[in-house]
Short mmCIF file of C-alpha atoms and ligand atoms in Angstrom, two decimals:
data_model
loop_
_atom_site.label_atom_id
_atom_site.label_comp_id
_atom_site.label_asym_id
_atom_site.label_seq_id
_atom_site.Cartn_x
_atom_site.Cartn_y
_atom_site.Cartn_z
CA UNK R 1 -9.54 15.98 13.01
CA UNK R 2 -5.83 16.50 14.28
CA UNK R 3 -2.93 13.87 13.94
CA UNK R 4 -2.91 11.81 16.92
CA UNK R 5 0.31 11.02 18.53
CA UNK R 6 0.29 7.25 19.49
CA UNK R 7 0.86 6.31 22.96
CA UNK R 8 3.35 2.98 23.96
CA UNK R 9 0.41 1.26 24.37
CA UNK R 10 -0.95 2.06 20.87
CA UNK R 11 2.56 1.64 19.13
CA UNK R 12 2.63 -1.90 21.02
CA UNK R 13 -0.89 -2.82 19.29
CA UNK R 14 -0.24 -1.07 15.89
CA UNK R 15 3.62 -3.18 15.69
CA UNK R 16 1.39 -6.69 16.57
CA UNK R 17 -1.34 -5.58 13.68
CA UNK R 18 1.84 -4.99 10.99
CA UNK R 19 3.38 -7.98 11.90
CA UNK R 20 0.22 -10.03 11.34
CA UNK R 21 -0.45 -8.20 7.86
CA UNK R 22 3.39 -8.50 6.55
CA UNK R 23 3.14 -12.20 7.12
CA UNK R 24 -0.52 -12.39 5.15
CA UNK R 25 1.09 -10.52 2.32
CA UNK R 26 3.98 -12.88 2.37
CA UNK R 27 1.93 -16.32 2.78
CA UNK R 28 -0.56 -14.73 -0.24
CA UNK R 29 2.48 -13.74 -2.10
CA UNK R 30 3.68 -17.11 -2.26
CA UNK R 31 0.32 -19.08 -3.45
CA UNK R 32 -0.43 -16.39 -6.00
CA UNK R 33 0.22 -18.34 -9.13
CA UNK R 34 -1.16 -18.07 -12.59
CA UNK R 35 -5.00 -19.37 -13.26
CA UNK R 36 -5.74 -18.41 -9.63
CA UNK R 37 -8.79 -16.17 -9.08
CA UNK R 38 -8.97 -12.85 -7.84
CA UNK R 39 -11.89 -14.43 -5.88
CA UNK R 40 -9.64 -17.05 -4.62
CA UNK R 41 -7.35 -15.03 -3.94
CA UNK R 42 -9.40 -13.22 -1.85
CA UNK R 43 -10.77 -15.81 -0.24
CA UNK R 44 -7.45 -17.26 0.58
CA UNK R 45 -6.35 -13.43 2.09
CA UNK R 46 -9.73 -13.55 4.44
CA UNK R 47 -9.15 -17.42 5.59
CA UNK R 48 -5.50 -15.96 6.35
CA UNK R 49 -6.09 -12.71 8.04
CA UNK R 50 -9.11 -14.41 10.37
CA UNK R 51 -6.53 -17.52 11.01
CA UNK R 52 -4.88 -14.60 13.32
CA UNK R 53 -8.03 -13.39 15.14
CA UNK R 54 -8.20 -10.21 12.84
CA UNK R 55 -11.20 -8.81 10.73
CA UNK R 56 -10.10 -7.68 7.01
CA UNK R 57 -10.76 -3.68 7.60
CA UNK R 58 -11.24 -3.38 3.70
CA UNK R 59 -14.62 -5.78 3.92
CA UNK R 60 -18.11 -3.45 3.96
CA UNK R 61 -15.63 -0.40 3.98
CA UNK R 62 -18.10 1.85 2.16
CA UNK R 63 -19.99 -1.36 1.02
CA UNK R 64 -16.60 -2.63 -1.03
CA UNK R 65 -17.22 -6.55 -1.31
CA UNK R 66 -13.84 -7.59 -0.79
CA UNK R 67 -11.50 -8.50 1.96
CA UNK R 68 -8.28 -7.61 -0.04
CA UNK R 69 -7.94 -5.50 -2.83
CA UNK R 70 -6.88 -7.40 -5.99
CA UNK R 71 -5.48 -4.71 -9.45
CA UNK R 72 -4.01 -6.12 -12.40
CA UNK R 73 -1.43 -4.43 -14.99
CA UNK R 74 -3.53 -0.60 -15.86
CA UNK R 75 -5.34 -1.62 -12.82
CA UNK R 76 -4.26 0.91 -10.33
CA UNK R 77 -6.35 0.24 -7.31
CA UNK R 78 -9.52 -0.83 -5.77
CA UNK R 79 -9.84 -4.11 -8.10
CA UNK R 80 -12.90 -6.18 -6.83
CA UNK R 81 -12.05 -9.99 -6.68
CA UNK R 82 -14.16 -12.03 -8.76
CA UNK R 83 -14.39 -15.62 -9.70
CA UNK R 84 -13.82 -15.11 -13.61
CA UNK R 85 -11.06 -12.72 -13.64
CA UNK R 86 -8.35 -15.13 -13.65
CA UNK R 87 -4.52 -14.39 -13.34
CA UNK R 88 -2.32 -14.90 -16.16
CA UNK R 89 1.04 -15.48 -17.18
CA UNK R 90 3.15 -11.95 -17.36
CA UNK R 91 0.62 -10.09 -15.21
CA UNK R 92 1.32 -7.60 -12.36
CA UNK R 93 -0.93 -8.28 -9.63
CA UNK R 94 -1.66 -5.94 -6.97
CA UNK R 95 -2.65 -6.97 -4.07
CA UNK R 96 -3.68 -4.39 -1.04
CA UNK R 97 -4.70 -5.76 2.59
CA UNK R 98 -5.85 -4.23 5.62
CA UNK R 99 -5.97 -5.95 8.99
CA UNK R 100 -7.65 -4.62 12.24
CA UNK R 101 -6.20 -6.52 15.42
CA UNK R 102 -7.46 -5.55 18.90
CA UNK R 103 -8.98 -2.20 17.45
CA UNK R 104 -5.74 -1.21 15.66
CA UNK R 105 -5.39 -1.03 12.10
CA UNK R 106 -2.40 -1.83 9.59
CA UNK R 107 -2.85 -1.22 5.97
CA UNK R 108 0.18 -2.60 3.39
CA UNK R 109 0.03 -3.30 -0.85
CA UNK R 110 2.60 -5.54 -2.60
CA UNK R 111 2.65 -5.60 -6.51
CA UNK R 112 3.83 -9.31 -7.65
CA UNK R 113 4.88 -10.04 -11.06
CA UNK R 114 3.23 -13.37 -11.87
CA UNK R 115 5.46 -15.82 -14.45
CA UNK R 116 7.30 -14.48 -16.65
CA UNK R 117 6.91 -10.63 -16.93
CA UNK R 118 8.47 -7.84 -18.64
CA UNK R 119 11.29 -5.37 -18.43
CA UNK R 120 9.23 -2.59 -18.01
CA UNK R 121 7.14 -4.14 -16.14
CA UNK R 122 10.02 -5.64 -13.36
CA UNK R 123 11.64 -2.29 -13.28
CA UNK R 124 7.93 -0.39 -12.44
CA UNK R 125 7.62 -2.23 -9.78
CA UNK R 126 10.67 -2.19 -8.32
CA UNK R 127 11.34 1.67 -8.83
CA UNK R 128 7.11 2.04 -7.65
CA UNK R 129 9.16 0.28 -3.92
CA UNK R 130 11.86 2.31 -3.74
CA UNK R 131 10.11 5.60 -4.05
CA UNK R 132 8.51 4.66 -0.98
CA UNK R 133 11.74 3.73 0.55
CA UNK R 134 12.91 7.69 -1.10
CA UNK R 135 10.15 9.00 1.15
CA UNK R 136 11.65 7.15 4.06
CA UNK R 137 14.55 8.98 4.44
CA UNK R 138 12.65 12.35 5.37
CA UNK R 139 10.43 10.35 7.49
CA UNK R 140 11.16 11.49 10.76
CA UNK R 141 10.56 14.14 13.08
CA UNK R 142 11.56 17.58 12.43
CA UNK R 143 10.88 16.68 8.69
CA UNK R 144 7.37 17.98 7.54
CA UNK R 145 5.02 16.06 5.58
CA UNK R 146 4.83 17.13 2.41
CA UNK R 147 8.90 16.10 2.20
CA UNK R 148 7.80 12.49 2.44
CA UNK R 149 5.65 13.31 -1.08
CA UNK R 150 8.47 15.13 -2.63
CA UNK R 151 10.79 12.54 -1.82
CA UNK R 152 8.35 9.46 -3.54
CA UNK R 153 7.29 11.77 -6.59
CA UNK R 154 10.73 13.21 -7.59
CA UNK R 155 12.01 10.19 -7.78
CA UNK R 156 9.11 8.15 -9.48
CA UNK R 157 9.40 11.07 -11.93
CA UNK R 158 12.58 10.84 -12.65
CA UNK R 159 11.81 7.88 -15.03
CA UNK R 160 9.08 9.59 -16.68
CA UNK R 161 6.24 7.76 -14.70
CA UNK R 162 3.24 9.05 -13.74
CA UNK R 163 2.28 9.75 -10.20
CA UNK R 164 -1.07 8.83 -9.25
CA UNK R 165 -2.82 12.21 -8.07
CA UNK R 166 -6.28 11.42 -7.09
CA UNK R 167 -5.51 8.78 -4.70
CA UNK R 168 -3.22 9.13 -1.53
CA UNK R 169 -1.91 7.63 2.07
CA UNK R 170 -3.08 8.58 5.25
CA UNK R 171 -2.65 8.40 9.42
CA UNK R 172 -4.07 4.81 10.24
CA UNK R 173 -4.84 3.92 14.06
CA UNK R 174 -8.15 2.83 15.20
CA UNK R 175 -9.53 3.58 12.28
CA UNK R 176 -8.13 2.86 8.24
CA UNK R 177 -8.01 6.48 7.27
CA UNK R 178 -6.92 8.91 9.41
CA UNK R 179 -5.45 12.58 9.35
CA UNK R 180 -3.42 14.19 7.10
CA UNK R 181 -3.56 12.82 3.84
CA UNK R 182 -0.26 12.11 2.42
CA UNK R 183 0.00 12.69 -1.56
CA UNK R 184 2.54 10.74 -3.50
CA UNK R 185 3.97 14.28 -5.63
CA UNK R 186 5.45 17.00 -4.29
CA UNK R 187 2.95 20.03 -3.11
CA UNK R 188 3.27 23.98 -2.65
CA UNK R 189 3.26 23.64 0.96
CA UNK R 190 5.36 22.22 3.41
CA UNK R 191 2.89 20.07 5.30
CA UNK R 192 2.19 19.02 9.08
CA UNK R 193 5.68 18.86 11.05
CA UNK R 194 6.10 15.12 11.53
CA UNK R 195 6.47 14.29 15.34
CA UNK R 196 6.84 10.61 16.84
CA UNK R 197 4.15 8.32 17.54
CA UNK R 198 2.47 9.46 14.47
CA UNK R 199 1.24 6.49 12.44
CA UNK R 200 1.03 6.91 8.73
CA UNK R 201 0.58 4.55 5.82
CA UNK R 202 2.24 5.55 2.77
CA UNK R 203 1.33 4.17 -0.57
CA UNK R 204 2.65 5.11 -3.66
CA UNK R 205 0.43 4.65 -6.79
CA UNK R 206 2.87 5.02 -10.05
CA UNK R 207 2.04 4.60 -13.81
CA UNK R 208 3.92 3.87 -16.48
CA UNK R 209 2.07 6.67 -18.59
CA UNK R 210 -0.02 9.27 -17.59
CA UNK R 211 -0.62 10.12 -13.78
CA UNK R 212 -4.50 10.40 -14.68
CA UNK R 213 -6.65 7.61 -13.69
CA UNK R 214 -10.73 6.71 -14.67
CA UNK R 215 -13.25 4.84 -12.15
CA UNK R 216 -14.78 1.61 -14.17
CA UNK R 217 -18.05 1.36 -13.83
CA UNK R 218 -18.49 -0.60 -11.12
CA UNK R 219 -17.40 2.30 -9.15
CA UNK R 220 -14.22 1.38 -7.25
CA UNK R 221 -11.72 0.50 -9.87
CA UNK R 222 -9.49 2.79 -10.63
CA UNK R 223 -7.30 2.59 -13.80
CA UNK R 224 -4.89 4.29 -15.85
CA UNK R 225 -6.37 6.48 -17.88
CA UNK R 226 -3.91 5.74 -20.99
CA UNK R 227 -4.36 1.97 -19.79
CA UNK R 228 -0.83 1.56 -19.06
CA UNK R 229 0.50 -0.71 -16.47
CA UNK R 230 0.57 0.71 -12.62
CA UNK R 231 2.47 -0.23 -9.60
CA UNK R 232 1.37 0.53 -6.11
CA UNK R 233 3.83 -0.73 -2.54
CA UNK R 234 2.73 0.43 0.96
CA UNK R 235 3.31 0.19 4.62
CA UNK R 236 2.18 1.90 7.35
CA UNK R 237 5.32 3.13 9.02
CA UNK R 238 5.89 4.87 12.74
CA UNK R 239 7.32 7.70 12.80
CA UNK R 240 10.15 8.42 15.47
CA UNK R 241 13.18 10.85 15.81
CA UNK R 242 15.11 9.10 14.03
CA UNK R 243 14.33 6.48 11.50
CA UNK R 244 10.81 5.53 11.02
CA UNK R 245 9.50 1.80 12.06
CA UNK R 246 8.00 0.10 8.84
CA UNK R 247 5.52 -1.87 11.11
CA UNK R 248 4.14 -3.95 8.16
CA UNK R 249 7.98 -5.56 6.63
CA UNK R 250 8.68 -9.14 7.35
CA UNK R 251 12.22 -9.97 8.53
CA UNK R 252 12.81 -11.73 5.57
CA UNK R 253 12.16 -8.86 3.51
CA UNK R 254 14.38 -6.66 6.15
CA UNK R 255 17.07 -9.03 5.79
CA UNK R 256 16.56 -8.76 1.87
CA UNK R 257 18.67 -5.30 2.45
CA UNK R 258 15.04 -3.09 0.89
CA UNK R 259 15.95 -0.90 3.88
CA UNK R 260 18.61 0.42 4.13
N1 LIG Z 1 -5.23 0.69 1.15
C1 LIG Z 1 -6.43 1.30 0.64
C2 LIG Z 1 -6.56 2.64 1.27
O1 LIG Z 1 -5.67 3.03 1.93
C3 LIG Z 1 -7.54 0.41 0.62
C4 LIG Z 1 -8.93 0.83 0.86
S1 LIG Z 1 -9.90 -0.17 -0.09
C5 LIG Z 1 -11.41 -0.25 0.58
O2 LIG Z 1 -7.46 3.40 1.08
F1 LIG Z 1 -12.00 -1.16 -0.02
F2 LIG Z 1 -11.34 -0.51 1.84
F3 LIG Z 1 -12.00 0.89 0.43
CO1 LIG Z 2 -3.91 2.69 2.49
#
């Protein structure tokens, strides 16, 4: 399958379907609190995302049970919500949402520290953002691909943190995953040319230790494989010929100064 080039129409669709996600991620953000469930808090992310008219594109995905993804600490990804896992003081929680509205998907992951967390911890996530925000600034047209990954994995690097290989972003339209495949590290090869109207969500997964992750047993969560804490931030951005469009940003989080 090629990249598809978005038309107006599609853009228009895609912008209404971040919108509605960033402001899930920031209601959920806020009532995340320590002794919550991760079943409650994925109950709270479905009552949410169908308050706007939208179905949670993550539900029945390949039969995963869960209308958000909820990781915690080595947890990298994929963490199914359940009613005795409960959040604790000093955890990182990471919590990954996707949204289909009118047909058109958006796709975003926030990690929250949760009371009072560490310095490592606080600085993981916060370096696990910007690298996304590094890949932003070779995120336009002209640029190819494969920049965007050099750009997040140099940086994440740079603090001796492992990159998650096995796991990557993706186009995103009509459907969750779309072509290309965008890794997180930088590759032999340059990549598609980016052009505008392409849609991609880009999602850096970074460890503390080692860049290898297991599968538990129940078959969809990943960890780190030295158990070490993990970060992961995405949006799903446009691209344009000039800066991209994070679609799924609230204006609070714009006016935070995150992008600059
Ligand atoms: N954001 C993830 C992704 O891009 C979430 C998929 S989880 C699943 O692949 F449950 F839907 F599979
Ligand atoms: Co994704």
């Amino acid at each position: 399958m090629a990249i598809t080039i978005k038309s107006e129409r599609e853009i228009e669709l895609m912008k209404e379907a971040g919108v509605i996600l960033a402001k899930v991620h920031q209601d959920l953000g806020h009532a995340l609190h320590e002794g919550m469930s991760t079943w409650e808090v994925d109950k709270l992310a479905d009552e949410m995302i169908r308050s706007y008219n939208c179905i949670p594109s993550f539900k029945g995905y390949n039969g995963y049970p869960g209308s958000v993804c909820v990781s915690i600490n080595e947890e990298v990804v994929h963490g199914i919500p359940k009613k005795e896992r409960l959040i604790k003081d000093g955890d990182i929680v990471s919590l990954d949402i996707g949204v289909i509205h009118k047909g058109y998907q958006s796709d975003a992951a926030r990690t929250h520290g949760v009371g009072n967390i560490s310095e490592e911890a606080r600085l993981l996530i916060e370096r696990t953002r910007q690298s996304f925000f590094e890949g932003m600034k070779v995120a336009s047209e002209g640029h190819h691909l494969f920049e965007i990954s050099a750009a997040i994995g140099n940086y994440a690097e740079s603090f001796g943190y492992g990159v998650v290989r096995d796991l990557v972003g993706h186009g995103i339209g009509t459907n969750m995953h779309e072509d290309p495949q965008i890794p997180n590290f930088k590759q032999l090869l340059r990549g598609p040319k980016l052009r505008a109207g392409m849609t991609l969500a880009i999602e850096p997964m970074i460890n503390i230790g080692t860049w290898e992750v297991e599968w538990l047993d129940d078959d969809w969560t990943v960890v780190s494989a030295d158990n070490s804490l993990s970060a992961h931030y995405e949006n799903t951005i446009l691209i344009t010929n000039g800066r991209p469009e994070i679609l799924t940003l609230t204006e609070e989080e714009i006016a935070e100064g995150i992008y600059k």
